[in-house]
XYZ file of C-alpha atoms in Angstrom:
568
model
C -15.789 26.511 49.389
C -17.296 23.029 50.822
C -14.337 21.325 52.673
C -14.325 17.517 50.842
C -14.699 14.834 53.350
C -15.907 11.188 53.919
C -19.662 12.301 53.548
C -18.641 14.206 50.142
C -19.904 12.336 47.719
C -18.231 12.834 43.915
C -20.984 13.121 41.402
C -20.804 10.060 38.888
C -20.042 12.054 35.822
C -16.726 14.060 37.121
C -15.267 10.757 39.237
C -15.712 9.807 35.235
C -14.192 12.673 34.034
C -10.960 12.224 36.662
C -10.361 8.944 35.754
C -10.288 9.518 32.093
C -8.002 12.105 32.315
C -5.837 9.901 34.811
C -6.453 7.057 31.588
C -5.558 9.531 28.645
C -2.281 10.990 30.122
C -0.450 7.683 31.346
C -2.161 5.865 27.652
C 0.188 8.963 26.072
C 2.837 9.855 28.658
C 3.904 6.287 29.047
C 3.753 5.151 25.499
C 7.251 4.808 23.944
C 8.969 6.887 21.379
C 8.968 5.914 17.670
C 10.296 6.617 14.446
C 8.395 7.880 11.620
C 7.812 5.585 8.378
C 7.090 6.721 4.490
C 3.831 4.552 3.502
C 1.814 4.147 0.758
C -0.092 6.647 -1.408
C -2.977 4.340 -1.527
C -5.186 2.855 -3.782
C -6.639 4.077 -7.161
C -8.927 2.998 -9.396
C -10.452 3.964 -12.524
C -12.986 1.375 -14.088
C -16.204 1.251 -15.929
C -19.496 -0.403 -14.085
C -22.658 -0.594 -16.072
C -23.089 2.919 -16.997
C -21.022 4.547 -14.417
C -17.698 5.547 -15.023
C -15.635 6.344 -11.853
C -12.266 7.376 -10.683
C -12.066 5.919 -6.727
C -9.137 7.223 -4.428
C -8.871 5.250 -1.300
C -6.496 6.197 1.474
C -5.954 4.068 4.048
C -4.523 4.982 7.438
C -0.994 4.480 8.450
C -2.033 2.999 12.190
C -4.532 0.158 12.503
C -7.273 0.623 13.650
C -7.675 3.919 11.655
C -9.840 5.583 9.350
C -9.673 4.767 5.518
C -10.245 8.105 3.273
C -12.474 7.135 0.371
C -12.810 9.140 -2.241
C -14.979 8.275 -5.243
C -15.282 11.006 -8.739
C -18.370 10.419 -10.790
C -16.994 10.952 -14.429
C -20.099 9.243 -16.361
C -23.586 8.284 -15.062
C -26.446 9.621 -12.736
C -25.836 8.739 -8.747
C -27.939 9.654 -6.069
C -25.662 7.760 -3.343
C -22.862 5.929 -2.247
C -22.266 3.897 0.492
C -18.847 2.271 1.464
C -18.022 -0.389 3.956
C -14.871 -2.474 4.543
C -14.618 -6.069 4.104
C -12.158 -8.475 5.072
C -11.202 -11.540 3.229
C -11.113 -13.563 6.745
C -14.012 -12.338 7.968
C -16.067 -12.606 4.203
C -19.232 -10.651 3.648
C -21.019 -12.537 6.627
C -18.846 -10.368 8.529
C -18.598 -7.502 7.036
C -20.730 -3.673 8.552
C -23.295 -2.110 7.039
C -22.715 0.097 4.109
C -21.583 4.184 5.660
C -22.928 6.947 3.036
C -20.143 9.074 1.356
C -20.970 12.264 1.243
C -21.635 14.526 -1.665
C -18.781 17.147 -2.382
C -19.991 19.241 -5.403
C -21.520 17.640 -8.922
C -19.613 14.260 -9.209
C -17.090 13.807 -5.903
C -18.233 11.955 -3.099
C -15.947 11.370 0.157
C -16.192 9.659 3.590
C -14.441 8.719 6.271
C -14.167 4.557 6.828
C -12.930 2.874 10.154
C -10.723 -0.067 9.749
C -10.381 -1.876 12.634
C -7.892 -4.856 12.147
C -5.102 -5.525 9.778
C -5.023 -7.777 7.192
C -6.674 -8.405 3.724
C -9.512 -6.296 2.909
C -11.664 -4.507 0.509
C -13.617 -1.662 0.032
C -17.016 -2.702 -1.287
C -18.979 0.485 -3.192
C -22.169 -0.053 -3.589
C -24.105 3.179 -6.427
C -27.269 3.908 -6.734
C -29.037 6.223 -9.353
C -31.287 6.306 -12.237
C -28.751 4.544 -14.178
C -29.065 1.635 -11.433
C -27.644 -0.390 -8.903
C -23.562 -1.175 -9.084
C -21.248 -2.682 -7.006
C -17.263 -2.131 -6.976
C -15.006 -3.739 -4.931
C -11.445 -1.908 -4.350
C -8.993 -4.305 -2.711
C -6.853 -2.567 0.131
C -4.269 -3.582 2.413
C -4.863 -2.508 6.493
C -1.708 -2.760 7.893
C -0.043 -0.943 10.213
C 3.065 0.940 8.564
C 3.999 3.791 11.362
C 4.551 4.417 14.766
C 3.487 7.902 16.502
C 5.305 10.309 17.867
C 3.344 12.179 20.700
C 4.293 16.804 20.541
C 6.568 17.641 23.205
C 3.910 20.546 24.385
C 0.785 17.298 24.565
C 3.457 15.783 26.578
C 4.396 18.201 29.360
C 0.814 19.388 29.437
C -0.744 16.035 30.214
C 2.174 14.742 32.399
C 1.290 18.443 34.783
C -2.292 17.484 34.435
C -1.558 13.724 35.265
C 0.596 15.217 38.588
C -1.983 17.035 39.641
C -4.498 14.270 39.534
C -2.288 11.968 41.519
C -1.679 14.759 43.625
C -5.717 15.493 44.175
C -6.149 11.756 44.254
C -3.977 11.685 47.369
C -5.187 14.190 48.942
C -8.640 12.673 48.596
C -7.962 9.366 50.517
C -5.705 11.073 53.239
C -8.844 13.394 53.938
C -11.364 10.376 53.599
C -9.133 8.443 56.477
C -9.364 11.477 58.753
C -11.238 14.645 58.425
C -14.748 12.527 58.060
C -14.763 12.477 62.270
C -14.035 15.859 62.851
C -16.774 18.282 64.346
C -17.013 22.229 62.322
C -15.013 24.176 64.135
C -13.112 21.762 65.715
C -9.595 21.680 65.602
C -8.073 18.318 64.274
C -6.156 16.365 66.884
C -2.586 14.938 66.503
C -3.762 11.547 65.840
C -6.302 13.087 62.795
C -3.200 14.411 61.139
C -1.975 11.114 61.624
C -4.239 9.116 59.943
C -4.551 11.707 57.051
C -0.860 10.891 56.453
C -0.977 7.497 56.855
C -3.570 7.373 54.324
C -2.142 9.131 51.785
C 0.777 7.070 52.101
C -0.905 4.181 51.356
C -2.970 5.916 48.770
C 0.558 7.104 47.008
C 1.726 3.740 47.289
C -1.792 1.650 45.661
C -1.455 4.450 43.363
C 1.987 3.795 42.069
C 1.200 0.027 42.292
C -1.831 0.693 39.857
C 0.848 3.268 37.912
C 3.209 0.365 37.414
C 0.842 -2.662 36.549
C -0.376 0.235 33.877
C 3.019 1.141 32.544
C 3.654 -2.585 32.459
C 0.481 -3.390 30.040
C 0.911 -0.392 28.076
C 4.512 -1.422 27.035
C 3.730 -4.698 26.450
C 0.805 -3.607 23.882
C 3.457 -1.244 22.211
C 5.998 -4.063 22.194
C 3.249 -6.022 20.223
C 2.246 -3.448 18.168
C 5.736 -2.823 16.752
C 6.511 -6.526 16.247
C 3.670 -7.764 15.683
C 1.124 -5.250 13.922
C 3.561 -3.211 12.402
C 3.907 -3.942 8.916
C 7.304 -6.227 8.373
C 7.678 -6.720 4.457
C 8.720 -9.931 3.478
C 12.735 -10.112 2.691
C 13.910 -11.679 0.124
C 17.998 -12.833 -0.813
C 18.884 -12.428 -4.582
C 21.692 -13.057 -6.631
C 23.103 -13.556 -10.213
C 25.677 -17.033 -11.102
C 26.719 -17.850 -14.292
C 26.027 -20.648 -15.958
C 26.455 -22.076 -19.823
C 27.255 -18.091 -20.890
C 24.004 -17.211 -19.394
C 23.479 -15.296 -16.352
C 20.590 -16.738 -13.977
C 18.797 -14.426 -11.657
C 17.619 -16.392 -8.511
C 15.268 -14.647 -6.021
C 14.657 -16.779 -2.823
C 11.659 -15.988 -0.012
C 13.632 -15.384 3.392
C 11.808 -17.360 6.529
C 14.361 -16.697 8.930
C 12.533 -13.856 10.642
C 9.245 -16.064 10.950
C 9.438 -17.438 14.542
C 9.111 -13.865 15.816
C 5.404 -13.311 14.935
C 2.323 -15.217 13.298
C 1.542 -12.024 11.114
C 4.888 -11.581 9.834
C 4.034 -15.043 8.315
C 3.305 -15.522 4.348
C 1.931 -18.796 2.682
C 4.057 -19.225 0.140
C 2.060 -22.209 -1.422
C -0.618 -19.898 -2.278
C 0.496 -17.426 -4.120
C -1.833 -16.607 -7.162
C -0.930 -15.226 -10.482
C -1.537 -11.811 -11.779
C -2.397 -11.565 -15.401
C -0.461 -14.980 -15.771
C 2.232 -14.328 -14.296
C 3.443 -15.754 -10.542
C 5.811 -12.807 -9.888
C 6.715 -9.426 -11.574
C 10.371 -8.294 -11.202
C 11.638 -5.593 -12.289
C 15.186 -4.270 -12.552
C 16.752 -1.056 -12.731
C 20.576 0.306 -12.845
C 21.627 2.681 -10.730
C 22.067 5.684 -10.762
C 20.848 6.568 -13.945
C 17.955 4.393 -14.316
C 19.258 3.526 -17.730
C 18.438 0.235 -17.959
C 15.606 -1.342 -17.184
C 13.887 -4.988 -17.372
C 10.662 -6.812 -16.712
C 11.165 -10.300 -16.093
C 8.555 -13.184 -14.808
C 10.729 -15.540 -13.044
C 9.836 -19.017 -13.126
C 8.500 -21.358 -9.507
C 11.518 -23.534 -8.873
C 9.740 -24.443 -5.461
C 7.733 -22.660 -2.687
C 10.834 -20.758 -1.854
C 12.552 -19.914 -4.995
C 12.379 -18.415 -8.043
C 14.795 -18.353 -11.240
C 14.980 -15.825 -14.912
C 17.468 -16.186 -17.262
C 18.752 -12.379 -17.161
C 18.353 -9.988 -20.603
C 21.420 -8.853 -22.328
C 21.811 -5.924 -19.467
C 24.812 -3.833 -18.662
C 26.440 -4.847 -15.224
C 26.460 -2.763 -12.674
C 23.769 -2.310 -9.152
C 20.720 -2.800 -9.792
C 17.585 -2.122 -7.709
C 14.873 -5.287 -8.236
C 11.297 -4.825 -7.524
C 9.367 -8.364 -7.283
C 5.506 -8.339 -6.846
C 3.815 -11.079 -5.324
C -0.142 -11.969 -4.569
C -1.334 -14.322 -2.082
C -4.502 -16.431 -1.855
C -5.821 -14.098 0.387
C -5.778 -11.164 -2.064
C -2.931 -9.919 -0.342
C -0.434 -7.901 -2.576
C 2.981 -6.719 -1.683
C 5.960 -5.621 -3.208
C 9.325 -7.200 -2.344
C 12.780 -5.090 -2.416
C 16.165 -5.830 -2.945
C 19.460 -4.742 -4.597
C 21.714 -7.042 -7.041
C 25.169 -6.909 -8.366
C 24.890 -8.297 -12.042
C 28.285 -8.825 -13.409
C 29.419 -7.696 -17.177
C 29.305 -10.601 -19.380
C 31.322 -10.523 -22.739
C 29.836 -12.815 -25.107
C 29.438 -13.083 -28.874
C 26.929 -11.455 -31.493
C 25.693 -14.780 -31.996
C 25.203 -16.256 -28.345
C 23.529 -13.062 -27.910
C 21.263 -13.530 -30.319
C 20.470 -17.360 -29.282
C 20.006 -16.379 -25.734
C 16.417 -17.213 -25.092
C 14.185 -15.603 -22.027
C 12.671 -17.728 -19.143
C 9.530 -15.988 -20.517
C 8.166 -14.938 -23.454
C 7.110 -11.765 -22.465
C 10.239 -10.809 -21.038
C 11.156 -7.440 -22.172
C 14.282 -4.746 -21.266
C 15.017 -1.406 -22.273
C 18.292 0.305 -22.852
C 18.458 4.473 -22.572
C 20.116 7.242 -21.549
C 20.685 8.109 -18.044
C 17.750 10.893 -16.544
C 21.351 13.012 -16.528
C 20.652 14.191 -12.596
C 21.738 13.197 -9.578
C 19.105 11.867 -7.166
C 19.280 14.402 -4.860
C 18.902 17.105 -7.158
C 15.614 19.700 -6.622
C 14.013 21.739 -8.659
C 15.863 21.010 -12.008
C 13.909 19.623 -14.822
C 15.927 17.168 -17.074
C 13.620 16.687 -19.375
C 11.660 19.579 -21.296
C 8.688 19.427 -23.395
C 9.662 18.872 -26.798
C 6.189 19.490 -28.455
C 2.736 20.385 -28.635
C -0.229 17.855 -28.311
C -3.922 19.353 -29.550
C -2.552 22.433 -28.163
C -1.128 20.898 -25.047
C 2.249 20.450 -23.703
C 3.675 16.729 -24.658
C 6.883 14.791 -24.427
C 7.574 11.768 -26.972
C 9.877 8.659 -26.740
C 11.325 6.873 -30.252
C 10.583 2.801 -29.585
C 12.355 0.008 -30.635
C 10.539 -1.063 -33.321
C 10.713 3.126 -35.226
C 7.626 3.983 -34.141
C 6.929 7.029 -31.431
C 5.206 7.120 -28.171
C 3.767 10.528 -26.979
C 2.654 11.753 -23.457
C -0.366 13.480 -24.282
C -2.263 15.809 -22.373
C 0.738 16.928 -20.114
C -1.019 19.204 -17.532
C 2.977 21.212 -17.736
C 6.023 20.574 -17.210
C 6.605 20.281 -13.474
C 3.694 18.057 -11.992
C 2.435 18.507 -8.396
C 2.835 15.579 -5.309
C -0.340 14.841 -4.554
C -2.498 15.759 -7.176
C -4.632 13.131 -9.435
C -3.419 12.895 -13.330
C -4.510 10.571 -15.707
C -1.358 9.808 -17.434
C -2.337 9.257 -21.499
C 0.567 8.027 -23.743
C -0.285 6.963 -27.690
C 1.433 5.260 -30.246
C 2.038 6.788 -33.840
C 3.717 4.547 -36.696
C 6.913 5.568 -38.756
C 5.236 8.095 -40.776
C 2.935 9.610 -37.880
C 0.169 8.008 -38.059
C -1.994 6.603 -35.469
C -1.096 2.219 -34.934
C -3.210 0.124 -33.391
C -1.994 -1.572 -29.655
C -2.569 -5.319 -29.072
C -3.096 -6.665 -25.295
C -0.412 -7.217 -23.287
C -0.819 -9.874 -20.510
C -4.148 -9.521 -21.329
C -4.138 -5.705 -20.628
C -3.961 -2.330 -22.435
C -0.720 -1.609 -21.288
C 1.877 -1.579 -18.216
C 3.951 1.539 -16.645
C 6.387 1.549 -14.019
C 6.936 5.054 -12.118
C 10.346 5.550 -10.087
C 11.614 7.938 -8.235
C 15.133 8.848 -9.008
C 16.491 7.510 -5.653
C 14.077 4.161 -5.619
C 11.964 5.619 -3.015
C 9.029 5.498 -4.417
C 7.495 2.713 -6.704
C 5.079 1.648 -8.366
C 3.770 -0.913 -11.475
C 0.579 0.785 -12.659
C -2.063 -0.766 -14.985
C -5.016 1.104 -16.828
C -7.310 0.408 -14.251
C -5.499 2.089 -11.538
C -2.453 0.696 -9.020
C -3.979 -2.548 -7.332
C -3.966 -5.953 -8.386
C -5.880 -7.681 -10.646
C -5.711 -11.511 -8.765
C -5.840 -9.126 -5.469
C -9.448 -8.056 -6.728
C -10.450 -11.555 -8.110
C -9.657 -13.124 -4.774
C -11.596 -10.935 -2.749
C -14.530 -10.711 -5.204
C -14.769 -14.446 -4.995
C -14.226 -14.684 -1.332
C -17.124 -12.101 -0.709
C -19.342 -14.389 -2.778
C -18.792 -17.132 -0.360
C -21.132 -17.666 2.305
C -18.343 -19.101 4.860
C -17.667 -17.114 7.628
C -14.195 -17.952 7.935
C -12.097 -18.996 5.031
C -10.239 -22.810 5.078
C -7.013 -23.034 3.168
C -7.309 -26.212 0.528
C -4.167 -28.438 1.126
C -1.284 -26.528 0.176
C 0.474 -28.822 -2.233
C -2.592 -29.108 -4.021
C -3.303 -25.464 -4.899
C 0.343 -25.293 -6.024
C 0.329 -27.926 -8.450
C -2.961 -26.851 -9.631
C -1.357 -22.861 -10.314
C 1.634 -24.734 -12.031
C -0.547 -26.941 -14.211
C -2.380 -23.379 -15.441
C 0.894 -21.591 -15.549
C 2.405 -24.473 -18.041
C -0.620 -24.448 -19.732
C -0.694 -20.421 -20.641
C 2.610 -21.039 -21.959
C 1.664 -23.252 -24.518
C -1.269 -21.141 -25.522
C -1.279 -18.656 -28.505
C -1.111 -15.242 -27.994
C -4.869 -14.546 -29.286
C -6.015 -17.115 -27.107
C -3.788 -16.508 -24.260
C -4.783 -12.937 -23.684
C -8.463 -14.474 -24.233
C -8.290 -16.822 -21.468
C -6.662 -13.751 -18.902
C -9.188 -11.378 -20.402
C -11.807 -14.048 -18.750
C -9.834 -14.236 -15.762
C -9.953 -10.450 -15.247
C -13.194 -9.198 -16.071
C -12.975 -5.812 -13.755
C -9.755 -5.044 -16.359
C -12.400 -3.880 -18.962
C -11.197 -0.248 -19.814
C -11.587 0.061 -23.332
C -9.899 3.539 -24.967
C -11.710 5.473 -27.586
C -8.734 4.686 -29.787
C -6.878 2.190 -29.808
C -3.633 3.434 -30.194
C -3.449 4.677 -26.691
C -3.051 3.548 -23.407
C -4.041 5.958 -19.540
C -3.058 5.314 -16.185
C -4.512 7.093 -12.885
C -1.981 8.306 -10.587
C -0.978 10.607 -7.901
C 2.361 11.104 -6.997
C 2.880 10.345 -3.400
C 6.276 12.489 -3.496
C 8.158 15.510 -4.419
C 11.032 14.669 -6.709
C 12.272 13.716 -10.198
C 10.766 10.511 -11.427
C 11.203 8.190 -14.238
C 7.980 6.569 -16.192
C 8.451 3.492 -18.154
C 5.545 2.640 -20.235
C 5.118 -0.599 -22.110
C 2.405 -1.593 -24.571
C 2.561 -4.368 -27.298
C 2.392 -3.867 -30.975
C 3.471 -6.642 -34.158
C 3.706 -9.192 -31.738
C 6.725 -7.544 -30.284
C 6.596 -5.607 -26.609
C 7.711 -1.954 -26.694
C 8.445 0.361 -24.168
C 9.081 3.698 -24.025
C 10.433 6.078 -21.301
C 9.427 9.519 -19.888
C 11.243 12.149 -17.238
C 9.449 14.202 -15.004
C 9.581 16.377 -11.864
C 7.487 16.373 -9.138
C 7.135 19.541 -6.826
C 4.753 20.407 -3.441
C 1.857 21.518 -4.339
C 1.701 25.528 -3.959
C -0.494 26.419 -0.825
């Protein structure tokens, strides 16, 4: 073997090779330990476009930057391609990449891997092409950041031997650079040689660990900033219940204390939008037994806070659920848990008791009758037969019966795509005919028996309709960079259209949202039933709420199920 000296010369492409090695293992050997955190199951949607019917799946990753998992089923209409490419609402169309072709997987899937690179606002823009023409869809998504990695103990000791023994080569590199260049073959090296050799390597250790340190230094400062910083912080909000006039007021107020810590932990509360009329969405539900149940739409006191008159519920804890769009198409849900005290009143002042909103609605049932850390039980069998499929049915309010059709069986599988199908059938059985609600087919609510998992559903999948009106309008906008209007302003002009909805009929309200919402068209065959795409992200036992309108009156019915891993 050729001793290395000074006249060695490393060729270009292993010095490269050392020193990204030397990068990789310090980039992972110095990067500090995290916890893990439960996401989101993504985004699904399930809309007709022209003459192209198609179910889209979009995962998007847990770390930013990451790769988005999009997933698009053809179930009507002739495609030859696909192409997919992320847009952010900042940023706009202007700039935006080209368009990355999914590939095809079988008759009618097509899948792809998408990078997103920066957290924040964004879209997924779909652009189809076939015989039956050119479409575009636009599926809004949320990049953020919502874990942390934990590096495998074996990665770990292997690259921290492989990063010793690069330091150690490194070393032993300069020492023999500072010393053995001079020497004659054959020679033997004198005292002062062996010297210098140690000398440098001494100062070759010590630059080393210099460069080690300034490295370790940057590398926990970028971690710092990506957990407080990048890492997705959901906004916190305080609520609680007073009683006032023999009515008990639910007030839900926007927390800002945690704001001076980071600018994208910020939210601009002046411009939030409303979703099929409505500025916020709360929901409540009793625990344990998830056996009461409301959906409220609390009205803007100010930018801060928000106030409902509360339902004649049953005190007790309740979990609340509150979701919230902003200007930017960005959609988030907002957690929290309430004590609502009993309140005895009269036949009468119940009766009198008016909602904040007309479409206020509450449920009262029976308990799922598990606790919610029981597995593998079902608490709810089948309890009849649908065209030859299994089906479960709930009695409504107003006599009439609500059946889950087309039940794949009775234990569902995590993971796994379902269109969930529920119809309406009058006193005496027969098919009734569903009016909008909020301008929509219908709304359903999925929990998980131990609030885990959530998630208010509408027939065109699990995103928002404002969310996709936002970002369709912003990528129609030349800009390169959005400008906020003046705040005060954009309020008063979403107050002014809020009042006016209110005033509205109901034929011409759900008109005017209709308008306001034309991706929402997802007209059924019949119209006594109402479908909903979803996967569940989750093993477990869940509880589906399902409301739809009908006589001018809101009904809603409910529906246990369990969830199980899907068999390998």
């Amino acid at each position: 073997m050729k001793p290395i000296t000074s006249h060695t010369r490393i060729p270009g492409r292993a010095k490269w090779l050392v020193l990204s090695l030397f990068s990789l293992f310090y980039s992972f050997a110095l990067s500090p330990l995290a916890t893990a955190h439960v996401g989101s199951s993504g985004v699904i949607v399930q809309k007709q476009v022209g003459k192209y019917q198609l179910l889209i799946s979009v995962k998007p990753p847990d770390v930013v930057p990451g790769t988005a998992i999009v997933t698009v089923f053809v179930e009507q209409g002739r495609v030859s391609s696909i192409g997919a490419r992320p847009i952010y609402f900042r940023s706009g169309d202007k700039g935006a990449p080209t368009h990355d072709i999914l590939t095809p997987i079988g008759a009618n899937r097509y899948e792809g891997d998408l990078w997103l690179m920066d957290s924040g606002s964004s879209s997924i823009e779909l652009s189809i092409d076939g015989p039956d023409g050119k479409q575009q869809v636009v599926v809004p998504v949320v990049a953020m950041a919502t874990a942390l990695r934990d590096m495998p103990n074996g990665t770990g000791f292997g690259l921290a031997a492989m990063g010793l023994l690069l330091i150690v080569m490194l070393v032993t590199i300069i020492g023999a650079s500072n010393s053995d260049g001079v020497l004659i073959p054959g020679q033997k090296a004198p005292e002062t040689l062996r010297r210098q050799r140690l000398v440098g390597m001494g100062i070759g250790l010590a630059v080393i660990c210099l460069i080690l340190t300034g490295w370790r230094s940057w590398w926990t400062s970028t971690a710092e900033d990506y957990r407080h910083e990048q890492l997705y912080q959901p906004t916190r909000i305080n609520t609680s219940v007073h009683v006032a006039n023999a009515q008990r007021q639910l007030t839900i107020q926007f927390d800002t204390t945690g704001f001076g810590s980071g600018q994208r932990s910020r939210r601009l509360f002046s411009f939030v939008l409303p979703d099929h009329g409505k500025l916020m969405h709360a929901f409540l539900v009793r625990t344990p037994g998830l056996d009461a149940f409301a959906h409220l739409h609390p009205n803007r006191r100010d930018t801060l806070n928000y106030e409902s008159a509360l339902p004649p519920l049953p005190g007790g804890n309740y979990l609340l659920y509150t979701d919230v769009v902003y200007r930017s198409g960005f959609a988030e849900t907002l957690t929290d848990t309430v004590e609502i005290p009993a309140l005895k009143t009269s036949p009468e002042a119940a009766a009198n008791a008016k909602p904040t909103d007309i479409d206020d609605s509450w449920l009262l049932t029976e308990p799922m009758g598990v606790k919610a850390s029981a597995v593998n039980i079902p608490h709810l069998d089948n309890d009849m037969i649908v065209c030859g499929k299994p089906g479960a049915s709930s009695k409504l309010a107003d006599g009439s019966t609500m059946i889950w059709m087309d039940k794949p069986s009775q234990i569902l599988e995590a993971g796994k795509l379902y269109s969930l199908k529920f119809a309406v059938a009058d006193a005496q059985g027969k098919a009734t005919a569903l009016e909008p609600y909020l301008g929509m087919g219908g709304h359903a609510v999925i929990l998980r028996s131990d609030g885990s998992v959530y998630i208010h559903l509408h027939p065109v999948g699990t995103y928002s309709m404002a969310a996709e009106g936002s970002l369709v309008n912003r990528i129609a906008d030349t800009a390169r960079t959005f400008h906020y209007p003046n705040p005060a302003r954009f309020s008063d002009s979403i107050n002014t259209y809020i009042a006016k909805l209110k005033t509205l009929p109901e034929a011409e309200k759900n008109k005017l949202l209709a308008a306001s919402m034309p991706g929402m068209s997802h007209a059924m065959k019949t119209n006594n039933m109402v479908e909903f795409p979803y996967a569940f992200p989750r093993a477990g036992h869940y509880r589906i709420w399902v409301q739809v309108k009908r006589n001018g009156q809101v009904l809603t019915g409910v529906f246990d199920t369990q969830v199980n891993e899907p068999l390998l």
